[in-house]
Tab-separated table of C-alpha atoms in Angstrom:
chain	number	residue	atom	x	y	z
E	44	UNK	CA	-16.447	-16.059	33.514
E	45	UNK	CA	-17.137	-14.570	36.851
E	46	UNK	CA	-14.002	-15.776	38.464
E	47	UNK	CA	-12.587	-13.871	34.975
E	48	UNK	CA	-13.445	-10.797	35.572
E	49	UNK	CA	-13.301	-11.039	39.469
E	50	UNK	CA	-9.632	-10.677	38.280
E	51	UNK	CA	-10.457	-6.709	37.128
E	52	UNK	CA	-12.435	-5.968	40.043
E	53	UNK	CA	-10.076	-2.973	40.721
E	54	UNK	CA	-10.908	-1.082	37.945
E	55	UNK	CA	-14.953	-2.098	38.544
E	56	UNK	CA	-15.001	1.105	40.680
E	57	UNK	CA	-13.884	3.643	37.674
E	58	UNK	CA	-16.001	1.771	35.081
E	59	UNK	CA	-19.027	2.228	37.145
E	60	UNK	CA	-18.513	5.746	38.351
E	61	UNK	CA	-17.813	6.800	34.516
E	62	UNK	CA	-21.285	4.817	33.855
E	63	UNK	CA	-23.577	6.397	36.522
E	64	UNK	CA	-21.842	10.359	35.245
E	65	UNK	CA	-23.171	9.549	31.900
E	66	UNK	CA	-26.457	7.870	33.236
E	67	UNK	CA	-26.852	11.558	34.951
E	68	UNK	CA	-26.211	13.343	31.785
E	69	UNK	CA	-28.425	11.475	29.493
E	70	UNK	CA	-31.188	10.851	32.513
E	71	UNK	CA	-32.271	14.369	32.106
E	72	UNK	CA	-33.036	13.946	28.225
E	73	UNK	CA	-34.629	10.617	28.298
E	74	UNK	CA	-35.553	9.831	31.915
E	75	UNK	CA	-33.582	8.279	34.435
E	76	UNK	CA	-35.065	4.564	33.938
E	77	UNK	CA	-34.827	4.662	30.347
E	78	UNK	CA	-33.219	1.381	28.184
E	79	UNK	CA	-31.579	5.368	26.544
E	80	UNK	CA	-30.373	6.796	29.486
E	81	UNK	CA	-28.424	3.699	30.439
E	82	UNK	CA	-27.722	2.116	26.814
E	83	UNK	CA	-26.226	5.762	25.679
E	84	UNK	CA	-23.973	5.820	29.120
E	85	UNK	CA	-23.096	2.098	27.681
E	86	UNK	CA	-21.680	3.604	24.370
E	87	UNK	CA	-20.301	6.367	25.396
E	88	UNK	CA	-18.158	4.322	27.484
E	89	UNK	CA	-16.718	2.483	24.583
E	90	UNK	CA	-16.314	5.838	22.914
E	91	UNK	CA	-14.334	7.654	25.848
E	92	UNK	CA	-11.967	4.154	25.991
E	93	UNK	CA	-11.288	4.009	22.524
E	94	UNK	CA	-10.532	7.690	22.502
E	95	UNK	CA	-7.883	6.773	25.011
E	96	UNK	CA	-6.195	3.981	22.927
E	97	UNK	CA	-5.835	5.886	19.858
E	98	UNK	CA	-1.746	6.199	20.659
E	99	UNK	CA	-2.156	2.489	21.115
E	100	UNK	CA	-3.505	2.260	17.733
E	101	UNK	CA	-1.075	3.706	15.952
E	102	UNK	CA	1.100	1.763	17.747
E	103	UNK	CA	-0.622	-1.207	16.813
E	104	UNK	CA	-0.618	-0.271	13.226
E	105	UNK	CA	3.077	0.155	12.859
E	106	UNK	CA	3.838	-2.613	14.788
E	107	UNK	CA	1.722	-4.656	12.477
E	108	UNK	CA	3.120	-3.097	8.991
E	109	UNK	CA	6.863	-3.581	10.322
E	110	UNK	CA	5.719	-7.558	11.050
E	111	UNK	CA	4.945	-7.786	7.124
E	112	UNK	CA	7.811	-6.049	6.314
E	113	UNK	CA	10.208	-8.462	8.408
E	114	UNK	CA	8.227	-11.351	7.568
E	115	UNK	CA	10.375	-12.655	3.920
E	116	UNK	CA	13.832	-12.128	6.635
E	117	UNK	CA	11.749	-14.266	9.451
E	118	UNK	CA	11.014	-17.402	6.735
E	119	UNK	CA	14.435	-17.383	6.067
E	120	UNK	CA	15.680	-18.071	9.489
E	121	UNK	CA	13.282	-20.748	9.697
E	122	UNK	CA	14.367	-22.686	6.937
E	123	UNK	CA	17.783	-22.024	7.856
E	124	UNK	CA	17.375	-22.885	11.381
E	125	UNK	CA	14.796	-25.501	11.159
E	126	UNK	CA	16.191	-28.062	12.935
E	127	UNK	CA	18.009	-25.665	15.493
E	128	UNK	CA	14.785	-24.242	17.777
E	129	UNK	CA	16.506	-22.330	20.075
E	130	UNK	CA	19.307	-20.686	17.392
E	131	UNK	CA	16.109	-19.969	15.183
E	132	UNK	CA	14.758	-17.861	18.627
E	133	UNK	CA	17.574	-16.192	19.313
E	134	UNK	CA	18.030	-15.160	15.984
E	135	UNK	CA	14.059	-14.161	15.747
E	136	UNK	CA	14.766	-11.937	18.778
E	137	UNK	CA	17.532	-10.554	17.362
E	138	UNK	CA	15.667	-9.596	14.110
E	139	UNK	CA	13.213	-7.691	16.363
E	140	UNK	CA	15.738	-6.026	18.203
E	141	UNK	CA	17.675	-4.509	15.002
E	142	UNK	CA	14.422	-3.701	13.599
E	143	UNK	CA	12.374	-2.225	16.258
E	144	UNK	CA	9.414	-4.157	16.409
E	145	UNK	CA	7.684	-6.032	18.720
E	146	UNK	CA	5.049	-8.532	18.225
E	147	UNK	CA	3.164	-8.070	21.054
E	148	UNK	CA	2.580	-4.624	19.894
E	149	UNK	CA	-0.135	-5.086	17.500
E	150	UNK	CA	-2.214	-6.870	20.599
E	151	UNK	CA	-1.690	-3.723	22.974
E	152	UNK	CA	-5.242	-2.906	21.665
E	153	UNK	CA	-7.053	-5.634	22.566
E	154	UNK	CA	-5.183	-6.623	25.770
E	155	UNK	CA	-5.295	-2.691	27.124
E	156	UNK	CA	-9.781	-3.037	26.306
E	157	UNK	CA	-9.989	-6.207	27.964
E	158	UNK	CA	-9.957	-5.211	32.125
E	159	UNK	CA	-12.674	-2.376	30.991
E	160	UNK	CA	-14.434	-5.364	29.294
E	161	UNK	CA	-14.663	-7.919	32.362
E	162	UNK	CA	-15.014	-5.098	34.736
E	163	UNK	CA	-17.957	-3.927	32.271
E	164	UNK	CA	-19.287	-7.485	32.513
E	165	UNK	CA	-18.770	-7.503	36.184
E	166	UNK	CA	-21.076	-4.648	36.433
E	167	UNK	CA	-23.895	-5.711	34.333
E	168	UNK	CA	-23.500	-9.399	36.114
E	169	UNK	CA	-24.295	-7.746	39.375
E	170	UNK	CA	-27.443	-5.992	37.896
E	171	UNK	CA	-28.911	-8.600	36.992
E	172	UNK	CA	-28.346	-10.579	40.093
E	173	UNK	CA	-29.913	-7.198	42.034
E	174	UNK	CA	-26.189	-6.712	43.735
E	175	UNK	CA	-24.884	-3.428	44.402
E	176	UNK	CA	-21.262	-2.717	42.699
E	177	UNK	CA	-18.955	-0.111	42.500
E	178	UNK	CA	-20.462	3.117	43.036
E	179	UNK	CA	-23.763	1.837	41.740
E	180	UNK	CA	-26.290	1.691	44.711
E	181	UNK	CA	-29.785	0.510	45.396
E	182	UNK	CA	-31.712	3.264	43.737
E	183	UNK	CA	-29.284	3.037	40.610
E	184	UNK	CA	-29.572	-0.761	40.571
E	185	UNK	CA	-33.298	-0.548	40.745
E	186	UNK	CA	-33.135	1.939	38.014
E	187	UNK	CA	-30.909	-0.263	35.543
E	188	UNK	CA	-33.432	-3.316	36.294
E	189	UNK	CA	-35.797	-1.321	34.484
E	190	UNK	CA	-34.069	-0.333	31.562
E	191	UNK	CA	-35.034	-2.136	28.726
E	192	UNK	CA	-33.327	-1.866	25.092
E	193	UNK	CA	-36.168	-2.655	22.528
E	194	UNK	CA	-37.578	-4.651	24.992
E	195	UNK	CA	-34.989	-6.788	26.490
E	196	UNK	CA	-33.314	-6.022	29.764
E	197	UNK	CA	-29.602	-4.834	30.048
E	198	UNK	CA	-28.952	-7.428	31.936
E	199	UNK	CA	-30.772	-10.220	29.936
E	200	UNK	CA	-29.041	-13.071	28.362
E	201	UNK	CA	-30.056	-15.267	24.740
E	202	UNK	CA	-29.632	-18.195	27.376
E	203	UNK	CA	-31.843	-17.068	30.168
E	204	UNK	CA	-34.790	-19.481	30.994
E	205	UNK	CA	-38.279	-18.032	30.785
E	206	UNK	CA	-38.632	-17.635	34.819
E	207	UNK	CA	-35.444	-14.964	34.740
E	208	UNK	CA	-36.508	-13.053	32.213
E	209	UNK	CA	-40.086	-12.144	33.347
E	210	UNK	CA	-38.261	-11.563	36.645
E	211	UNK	CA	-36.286	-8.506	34.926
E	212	UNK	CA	-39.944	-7.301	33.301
E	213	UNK	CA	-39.811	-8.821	29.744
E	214	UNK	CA	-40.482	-11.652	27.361
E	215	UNK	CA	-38.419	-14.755	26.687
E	216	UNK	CA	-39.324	-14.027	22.973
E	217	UNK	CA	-38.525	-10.361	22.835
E	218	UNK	CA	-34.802	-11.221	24.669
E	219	UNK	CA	-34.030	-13.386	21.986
E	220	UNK	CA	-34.563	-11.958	18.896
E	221	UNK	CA	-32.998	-8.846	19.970
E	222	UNK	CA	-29.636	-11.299	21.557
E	223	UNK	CA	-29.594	-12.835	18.200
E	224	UNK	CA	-29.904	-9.567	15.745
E	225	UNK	CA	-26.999	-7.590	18.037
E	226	UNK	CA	-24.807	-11.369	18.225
E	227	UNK	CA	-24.738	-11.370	13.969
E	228	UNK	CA	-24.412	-7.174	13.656
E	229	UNK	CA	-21.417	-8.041	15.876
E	230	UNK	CA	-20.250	-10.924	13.932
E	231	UNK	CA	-20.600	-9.222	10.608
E	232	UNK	CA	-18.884	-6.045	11.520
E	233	UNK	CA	-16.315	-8.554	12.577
E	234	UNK	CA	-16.049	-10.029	9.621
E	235	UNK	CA	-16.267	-6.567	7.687
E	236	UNK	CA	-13.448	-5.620	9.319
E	237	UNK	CA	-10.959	-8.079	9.070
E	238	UNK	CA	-11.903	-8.479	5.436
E	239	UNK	CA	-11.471	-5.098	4.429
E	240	UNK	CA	-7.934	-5.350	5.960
E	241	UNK	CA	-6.743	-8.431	4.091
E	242	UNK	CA	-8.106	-7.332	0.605
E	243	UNK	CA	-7.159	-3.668	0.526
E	244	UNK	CA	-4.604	-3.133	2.770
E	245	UNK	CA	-2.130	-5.629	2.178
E	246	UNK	CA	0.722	-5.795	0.716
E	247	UNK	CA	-0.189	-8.133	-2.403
E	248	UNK	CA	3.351	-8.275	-3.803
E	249	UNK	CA	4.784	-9.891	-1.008
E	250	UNK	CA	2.867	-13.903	-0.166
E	251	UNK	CA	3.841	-14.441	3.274
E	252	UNK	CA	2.522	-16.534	6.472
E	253	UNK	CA	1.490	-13.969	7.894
E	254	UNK	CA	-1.804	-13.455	5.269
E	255	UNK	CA	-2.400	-16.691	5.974
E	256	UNK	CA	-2.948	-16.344	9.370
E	257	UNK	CA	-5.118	-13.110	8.746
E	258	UNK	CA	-7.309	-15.149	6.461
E	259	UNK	CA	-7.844	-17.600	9.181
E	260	UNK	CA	-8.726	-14.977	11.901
E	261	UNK	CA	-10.924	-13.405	9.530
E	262	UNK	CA	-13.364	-16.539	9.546
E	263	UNK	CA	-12.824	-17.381	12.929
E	264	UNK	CA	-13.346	-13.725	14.865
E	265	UNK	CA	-16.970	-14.020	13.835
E	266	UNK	CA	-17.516	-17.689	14.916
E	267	UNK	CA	-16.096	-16.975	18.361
E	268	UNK	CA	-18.089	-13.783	18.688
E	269	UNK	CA	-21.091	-15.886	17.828
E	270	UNK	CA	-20.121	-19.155	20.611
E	271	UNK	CA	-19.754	-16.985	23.271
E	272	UNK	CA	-21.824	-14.015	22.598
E	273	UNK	CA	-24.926	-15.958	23.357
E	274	UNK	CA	-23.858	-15.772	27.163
E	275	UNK	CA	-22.958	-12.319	27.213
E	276	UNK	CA	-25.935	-9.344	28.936
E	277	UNK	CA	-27.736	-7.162	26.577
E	278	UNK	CA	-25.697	-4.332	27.922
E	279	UNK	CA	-21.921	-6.269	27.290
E	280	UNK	CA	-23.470	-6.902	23.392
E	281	UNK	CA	-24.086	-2.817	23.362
E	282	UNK	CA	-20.428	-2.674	24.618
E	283	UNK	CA	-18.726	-4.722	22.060
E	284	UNK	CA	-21.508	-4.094	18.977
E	285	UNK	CA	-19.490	-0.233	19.412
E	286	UNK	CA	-16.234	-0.821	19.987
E	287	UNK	CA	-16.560	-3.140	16.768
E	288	UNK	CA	-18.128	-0.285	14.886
E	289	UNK	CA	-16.456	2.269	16.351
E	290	UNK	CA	-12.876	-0.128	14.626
E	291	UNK	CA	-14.581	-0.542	11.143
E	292	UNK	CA	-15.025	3.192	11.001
E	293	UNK	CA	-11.303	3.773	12.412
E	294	UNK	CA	-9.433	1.301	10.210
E	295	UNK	CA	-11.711	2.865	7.104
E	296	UNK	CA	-10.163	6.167	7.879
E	297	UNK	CA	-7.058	4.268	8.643
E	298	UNK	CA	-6.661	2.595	5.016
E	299	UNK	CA	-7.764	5.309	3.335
E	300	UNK	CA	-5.679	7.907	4.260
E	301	UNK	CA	-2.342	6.094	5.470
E	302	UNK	CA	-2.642	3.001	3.191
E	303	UNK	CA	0.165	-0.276	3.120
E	304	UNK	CA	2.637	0.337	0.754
E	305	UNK	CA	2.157	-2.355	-2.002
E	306	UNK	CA	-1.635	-2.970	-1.529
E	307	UNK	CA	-4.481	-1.701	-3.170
E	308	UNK	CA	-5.480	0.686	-0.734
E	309	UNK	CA	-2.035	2.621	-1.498
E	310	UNK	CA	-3.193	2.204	-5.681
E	311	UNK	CA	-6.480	4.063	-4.927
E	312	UNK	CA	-4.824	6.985	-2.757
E	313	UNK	CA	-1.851	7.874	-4.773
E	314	UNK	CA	-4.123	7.768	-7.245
E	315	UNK	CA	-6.295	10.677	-5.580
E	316	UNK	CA	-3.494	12.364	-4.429
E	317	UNK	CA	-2.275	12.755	-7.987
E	318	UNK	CA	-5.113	14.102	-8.936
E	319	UNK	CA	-5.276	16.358	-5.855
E	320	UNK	CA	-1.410	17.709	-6.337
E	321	UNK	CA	-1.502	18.492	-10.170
E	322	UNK	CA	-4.304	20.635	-9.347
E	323	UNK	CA	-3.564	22.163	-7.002
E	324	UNK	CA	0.298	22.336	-8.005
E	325	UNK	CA	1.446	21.803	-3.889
E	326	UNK	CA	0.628	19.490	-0.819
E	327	UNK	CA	-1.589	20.925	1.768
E	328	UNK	CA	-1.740	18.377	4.294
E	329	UNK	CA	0.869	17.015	6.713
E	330	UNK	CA	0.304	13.463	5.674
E	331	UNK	CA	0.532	14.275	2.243
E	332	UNK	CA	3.921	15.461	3.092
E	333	UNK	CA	4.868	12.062	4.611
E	334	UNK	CA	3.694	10.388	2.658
E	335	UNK	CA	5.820	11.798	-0.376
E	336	UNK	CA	8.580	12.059	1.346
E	337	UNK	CA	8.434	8.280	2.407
E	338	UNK	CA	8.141	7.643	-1.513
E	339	UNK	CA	11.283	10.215	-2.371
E	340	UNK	CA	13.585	8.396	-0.117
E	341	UNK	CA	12.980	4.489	-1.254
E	342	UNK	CA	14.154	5.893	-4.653
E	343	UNK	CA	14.551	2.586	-6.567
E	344	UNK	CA	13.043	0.096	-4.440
E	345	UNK	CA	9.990	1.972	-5.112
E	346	UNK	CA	6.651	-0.177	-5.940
E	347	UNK	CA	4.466	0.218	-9.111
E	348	UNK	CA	2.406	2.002	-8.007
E	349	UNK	CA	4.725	4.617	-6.351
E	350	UNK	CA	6.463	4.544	-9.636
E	351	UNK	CA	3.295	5.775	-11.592
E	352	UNK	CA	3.020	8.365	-8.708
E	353	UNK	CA	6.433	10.043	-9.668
E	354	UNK	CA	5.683	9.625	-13.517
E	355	UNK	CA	2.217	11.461	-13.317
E	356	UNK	CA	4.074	14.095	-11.300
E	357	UNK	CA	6.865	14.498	-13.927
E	358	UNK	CA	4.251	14.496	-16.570
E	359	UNK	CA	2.453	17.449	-15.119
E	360	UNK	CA	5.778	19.364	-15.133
E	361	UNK	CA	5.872	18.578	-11.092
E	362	UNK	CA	8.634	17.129	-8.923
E	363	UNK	CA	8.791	15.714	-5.464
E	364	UNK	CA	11.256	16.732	-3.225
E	365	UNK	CA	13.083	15.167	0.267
E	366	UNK	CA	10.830	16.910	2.215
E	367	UNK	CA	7.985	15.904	1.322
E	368	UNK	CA	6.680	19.363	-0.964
E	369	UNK	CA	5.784	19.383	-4.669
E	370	UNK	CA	7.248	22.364	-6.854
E	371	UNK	CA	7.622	22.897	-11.011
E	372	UNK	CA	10.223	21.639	-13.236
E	373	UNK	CA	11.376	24.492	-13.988
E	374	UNK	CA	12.030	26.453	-10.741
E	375	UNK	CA	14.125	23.171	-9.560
E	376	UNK	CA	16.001	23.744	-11.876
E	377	UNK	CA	17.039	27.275	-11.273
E	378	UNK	CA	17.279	26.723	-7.808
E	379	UNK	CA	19.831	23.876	-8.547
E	380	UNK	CA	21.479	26.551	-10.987
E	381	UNK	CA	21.914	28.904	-7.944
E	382	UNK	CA	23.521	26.154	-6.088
E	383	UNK	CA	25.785	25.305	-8.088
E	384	UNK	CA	24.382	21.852	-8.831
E	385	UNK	CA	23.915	20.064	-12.377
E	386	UNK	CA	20.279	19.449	-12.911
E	387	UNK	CA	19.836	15.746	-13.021
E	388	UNK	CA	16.463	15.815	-14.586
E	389	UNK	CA	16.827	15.873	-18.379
E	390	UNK	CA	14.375	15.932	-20.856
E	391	UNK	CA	12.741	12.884	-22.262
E	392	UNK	CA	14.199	12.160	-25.601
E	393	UNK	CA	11.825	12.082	-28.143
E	394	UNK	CA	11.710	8.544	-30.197
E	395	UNK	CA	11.610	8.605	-34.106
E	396	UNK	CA	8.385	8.099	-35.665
E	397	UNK	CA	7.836	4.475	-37.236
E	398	UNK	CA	8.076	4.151	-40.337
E	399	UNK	CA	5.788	1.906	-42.577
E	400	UNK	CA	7.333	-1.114	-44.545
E	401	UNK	CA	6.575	0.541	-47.575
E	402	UNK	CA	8.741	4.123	-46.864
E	403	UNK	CA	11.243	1.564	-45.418
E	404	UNK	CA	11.842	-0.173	-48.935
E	405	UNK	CA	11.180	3.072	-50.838
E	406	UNK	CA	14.316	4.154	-48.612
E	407	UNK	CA	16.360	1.457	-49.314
E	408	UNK	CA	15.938	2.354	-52.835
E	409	UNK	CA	16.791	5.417	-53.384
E	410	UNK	CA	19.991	4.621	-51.166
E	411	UNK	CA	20.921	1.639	-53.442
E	412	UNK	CA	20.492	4.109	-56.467
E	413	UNK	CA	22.909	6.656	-55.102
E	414	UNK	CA	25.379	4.165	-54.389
E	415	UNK	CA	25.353	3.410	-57.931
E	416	UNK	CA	25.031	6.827	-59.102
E	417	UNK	CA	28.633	7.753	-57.446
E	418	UNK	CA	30.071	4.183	-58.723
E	419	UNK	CA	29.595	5.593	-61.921
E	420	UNK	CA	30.718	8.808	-61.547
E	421	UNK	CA	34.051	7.520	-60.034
E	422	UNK	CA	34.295	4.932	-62.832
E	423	UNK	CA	33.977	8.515	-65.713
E	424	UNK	CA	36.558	10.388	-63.858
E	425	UNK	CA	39.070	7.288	-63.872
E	426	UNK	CA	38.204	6.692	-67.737
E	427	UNK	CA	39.115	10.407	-68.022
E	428	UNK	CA	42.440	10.321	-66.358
E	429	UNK	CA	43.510	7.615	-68.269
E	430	UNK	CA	42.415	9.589	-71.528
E	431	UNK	CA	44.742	12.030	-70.367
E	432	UNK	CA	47.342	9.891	-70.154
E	433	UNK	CA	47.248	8.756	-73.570
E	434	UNK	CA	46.916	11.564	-75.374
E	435	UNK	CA	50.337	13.050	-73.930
E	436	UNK	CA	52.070	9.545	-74.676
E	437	UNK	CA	51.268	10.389	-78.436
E	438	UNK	CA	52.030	14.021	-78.692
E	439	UNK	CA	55.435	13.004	-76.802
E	440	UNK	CA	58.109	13.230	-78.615
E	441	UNK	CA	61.002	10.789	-76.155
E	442	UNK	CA	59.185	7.961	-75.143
E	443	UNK	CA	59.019	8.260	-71.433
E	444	UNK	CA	58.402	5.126	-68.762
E	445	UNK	CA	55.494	5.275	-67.121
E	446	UNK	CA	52.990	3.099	-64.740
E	447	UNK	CA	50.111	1.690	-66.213
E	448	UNK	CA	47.094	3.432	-66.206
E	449	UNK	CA	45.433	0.876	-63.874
E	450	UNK	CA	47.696	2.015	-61.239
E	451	UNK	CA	47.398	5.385	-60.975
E	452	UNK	CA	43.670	5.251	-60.913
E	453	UNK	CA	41.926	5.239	-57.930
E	454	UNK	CA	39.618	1.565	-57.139
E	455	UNK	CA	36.538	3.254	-56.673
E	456	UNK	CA	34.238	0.876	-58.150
E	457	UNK	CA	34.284	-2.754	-60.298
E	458	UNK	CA	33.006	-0.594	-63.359
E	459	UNK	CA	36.047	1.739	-63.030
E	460	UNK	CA	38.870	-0.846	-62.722
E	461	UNK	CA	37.646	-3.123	-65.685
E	462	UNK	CA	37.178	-0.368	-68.214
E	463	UNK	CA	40.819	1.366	-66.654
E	464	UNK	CA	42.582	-2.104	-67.214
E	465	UNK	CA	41.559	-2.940	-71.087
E	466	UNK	CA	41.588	0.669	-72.220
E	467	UNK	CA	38.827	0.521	-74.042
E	468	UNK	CA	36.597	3.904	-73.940
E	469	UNK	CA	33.382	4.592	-76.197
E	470	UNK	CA	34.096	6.857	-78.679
E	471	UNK	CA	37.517	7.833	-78.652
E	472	UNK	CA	41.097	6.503	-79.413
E	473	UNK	CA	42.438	3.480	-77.929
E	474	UNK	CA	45.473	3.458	-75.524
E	475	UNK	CA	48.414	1.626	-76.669
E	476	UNK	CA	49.670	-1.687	-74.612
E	477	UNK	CA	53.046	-0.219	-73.882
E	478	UNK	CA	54.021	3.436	-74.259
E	479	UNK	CA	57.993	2.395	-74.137
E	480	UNK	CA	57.489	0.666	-77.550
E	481	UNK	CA	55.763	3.547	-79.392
C-alpha cells in the first residue's frame, strides 16, 4: 500500500496544506489537539473534493444511463459477432462513437477521488510513524499524535498490536471497537447505496447484463470495504465513512429529482409532479421543464408511466408543450386558431351507456313488432289496389286486357303476395280469374 500511494506523492503537498488550513479554522473552536479539530479538517476535506467532482458526476450519471440505453444494441452484436472478437470490438467502438458514450465515463468519479485518497493515506501513514509530510511539521505532527476520535488515534489501525497503540496514547480495546463500528457504517452505506440504485432507479422494463453486474457489485462493494478496511487509519475510515455518505445523500437527491426513465423512481416523481402541475396549472422549475419536454418529444415510444403523465394532464384540461411549459386546453387551441393550424386535440368521444340484457331483448321486441306492423300495412294497401281493380273490370262495359293483379302489386311482404294472388279478401266481392272472359 505504501509503494501505492508513494505513486500520488505529488499531490501529498496540496492534501496536507488544505488539512492543516482547516486544522487552523476548527483549532480555535475545539483546541488545536483535539480528535475535532483534526477529524472535522478530515471531513471537510471529503466535502471540498466532492464539491469539485460534481461536473464529474453528472457526467458519470449520463454516461451510465446512455450504457443502459445502448445495452439491448450491444447484446446484439455479441450474438451476432460471437465467434468474430475483434469484428464484435470494432463494432462495440463504433456503437460508442455514434452514440456518444463512453464507458469509462461512469468511473471518472472514482478514478479522479483516488490520488486524494492514497495521498490522504500517505499523510495519516506518516503520522503515525512520527514522520513529517507535506507541509505538516513537528509541532503539527505532535499535535495529530494526540488527537484521538472517541478514543482511538487518527492514526490507529483494527490490526495494530497492543505495544503500537499505547504508543499513540490509547487502548487496544477502545481502537477496535471504534475500527469495527466505522468498517460496517461504511459497509452498510455501501450497500445502501448501491441498493437503492438497482431497485428504484432502474430501468425495470428493459432485463439486461448490465443489472446483473450491478447486483453483483452491490454485494461485493461492502465485502471489499470490509477486507481491506481493517488496515486502513482511523483518520482514512473518517475519509471514506463521508465520501460514502456524502454519495447516499447525492444519489437520493439524484433519483429523486432526475429519475431513469422506466424505473420506479420516474413512477413516484411524475407522479408528484402531476400533482404539483394541476395545481398549480404551470412548471416552475427548470428541471420540470426538461423533464417534460424530454417526455413531449419521445411521443410514442413513451413508457407507462410517461403515458399516465400526459393522460392526467389532459384530464385536468392541461397540455404539454415542446418546450417544456404546461398551458390549458383551451388557449392551445386559440393560439393554434391564430396560426392558422387545425387543432389536433379533439374531444374524447363519449361511449354509449350499457345496456342490461333485459332492455336489450325488450328492444329487440318492439323492433320485431314494427317490422310486422308495416308487413301488414303493406299487405292492406296491396289488397286495396287490387279491390280497385276489380270493381272497374265489372262496371266496364268493353272488356279490356289487363295484367294480373299480382303483378302490379308491389312484394312487400309474404302476407301481401298470397292474399294478392288468390283474390280472396274478407268481406267483399271476389275477383274474377280472367277479366277477358267476363
Amino acid at each position: 500500500m505504501d509503494t501505492i500511494a508513494s505513486l500520488f506523492s505529488f499531490i501529498t503537498t496540496p492534501v496536507s496544506w488544505v488539512i492543516v488550513q482547516f486544522h487552523s479554522v476548527y483549532g480555535k473552536i475545539f483546541g488545536p489537539d483535539t480528535g475535532w479539530a483534526w477529524g472535522l479538517s478530515i471531513v471537510s476535506l471529503v466535502i471540498l473534493i466532492r464539491i469539485c467532482l460534481i461536473p464529474l458526476f453528472v457526467k458519470q450519471i449520463k454516461a451510465t444511463r446512455a450504457m443502459q440505453t445502448l445495452q439491448p444494441e450491444m447484446k446484439k452484436i455479441q450474438e451476432r459477432y460471437k465467434n468474430d472478437k475483434q469484428r464484435q470490438s470494432e463494432e462495440m467502438m463504433k456503437l460508442y462513437k455514434e452514440s456518444g458514450t463512453n464507458p469509462l465515463s461512469s468511473c471518472l468519479p472514482i478514478l479522479a477521488q483516488s490520488p486524494f485518497f492514497f495521498a490522504l493515506y500517505h499523510v495519516l501513514n506518516g503520522i503515525a510513524t512520527g514522520s513529517t509530510i507535506g507541509v505538516i511539521n513537528e509541532s503539527l505532527l505532535a499535535s495529530a499524535r494526540k488527537a484521538h476520535i472517541f478514543g482511538a488515534p487518527l492514526a490507529a489501525k483494527f490490526t495494530d498490536g497492543s505495544s503500537k497503540v499505547e504508543a499513540l496514547g490509547a487502548s487496544l480495546t477502545d481502537v477496535r471497537v471504534v475500527t469495527a463500528i466505522m468498517i460496517v457504517l461504511m459497509s452498510a452505506s455501501q450497500f445502501y447505496t448501491q441498493r437503492q440504485l438497482m431497485t428504484k432507479n432502474v430501468d425495470t422494463t428493459v432485463k439486461t447484463p448490465f443489472m446483473q453486474q450491478q447486483k453483483m457489485l452491490m454485494y461485493v462493494f461492502p465485502v471489499m470495504f470490509a477486507v481491506f478496511g481493517i488496515n486502513f487509519p482511523v483518520g482514512v475510515l473518517v475519509y471514506w465513512l463521508t465520501t460514502n455518505v456524502w454519495t447516499m445523500g447525492q444519489q437520493m437527491y439524484v433519483i429523486r429529482n432526475n429519475p431513469t426513465p422506466g424505473s420506479k423512481a420516474q413512477a413516484a416523481y411524475l407522479e408528484r409532479l402531476t400533482k404539483h402541475v394541476t395545481h398549480h396549472g404551470k412548471t416552475r422549475r427548470r428541471s420540470e421543464k426538461t423533464i417534460i419536454k424530454a417526455i413531449v418529444a419521445k411521443g410514442r415510444d413513451r413508457n407507462e408511466f410517461e403515458r399516465k403523465f400526459i393522460n392526467g394532464l389532459t384530464k385536468a384540461g392541461l397540455v404539454a408543450q415542446a418546450d417544456g411549459t404546461v398551458v390549458k386546453g383551451e388557449a392551445q387551441a386559440v393560439a393554434q386558431a391564430e396560426d392558422g393550424v387545425t387543432s389536433t386535440a379533439v374531444a374524447k368521444r363519449q361511449q354509449p351507456k350499457r345496456q342490461t340484457k333485459a332492455q336489450r331483448q325488450s328492444a329487440a321486441a318492439k323492433a320485431a313488432d314494427d317490422a310486422t306492423s308495416a308487413s301488414d300495412s303493406s299487405a292492406s294497401d296491396d289488397v286495396s289496389a287490387a279491390a280497385g281493380t276489380t270493381t272497374s273490370l265489372e262496371k266496364s262495359d268493353e272488356p279490356q286486357d289487363a295484367k294480373p293483379a299480382a303483378q302490379q302489386a308491389p312484394k312487400s311482404g309474404s302476407n301481401g303476395r298470397s292474399r294478392a294472388q288468390s283474390g280472396q279478401r274478407k268481406g267483399g266481392p271476389q275477383r274474377p280469374k280472367s277479366p277477358s272472359k267476363k
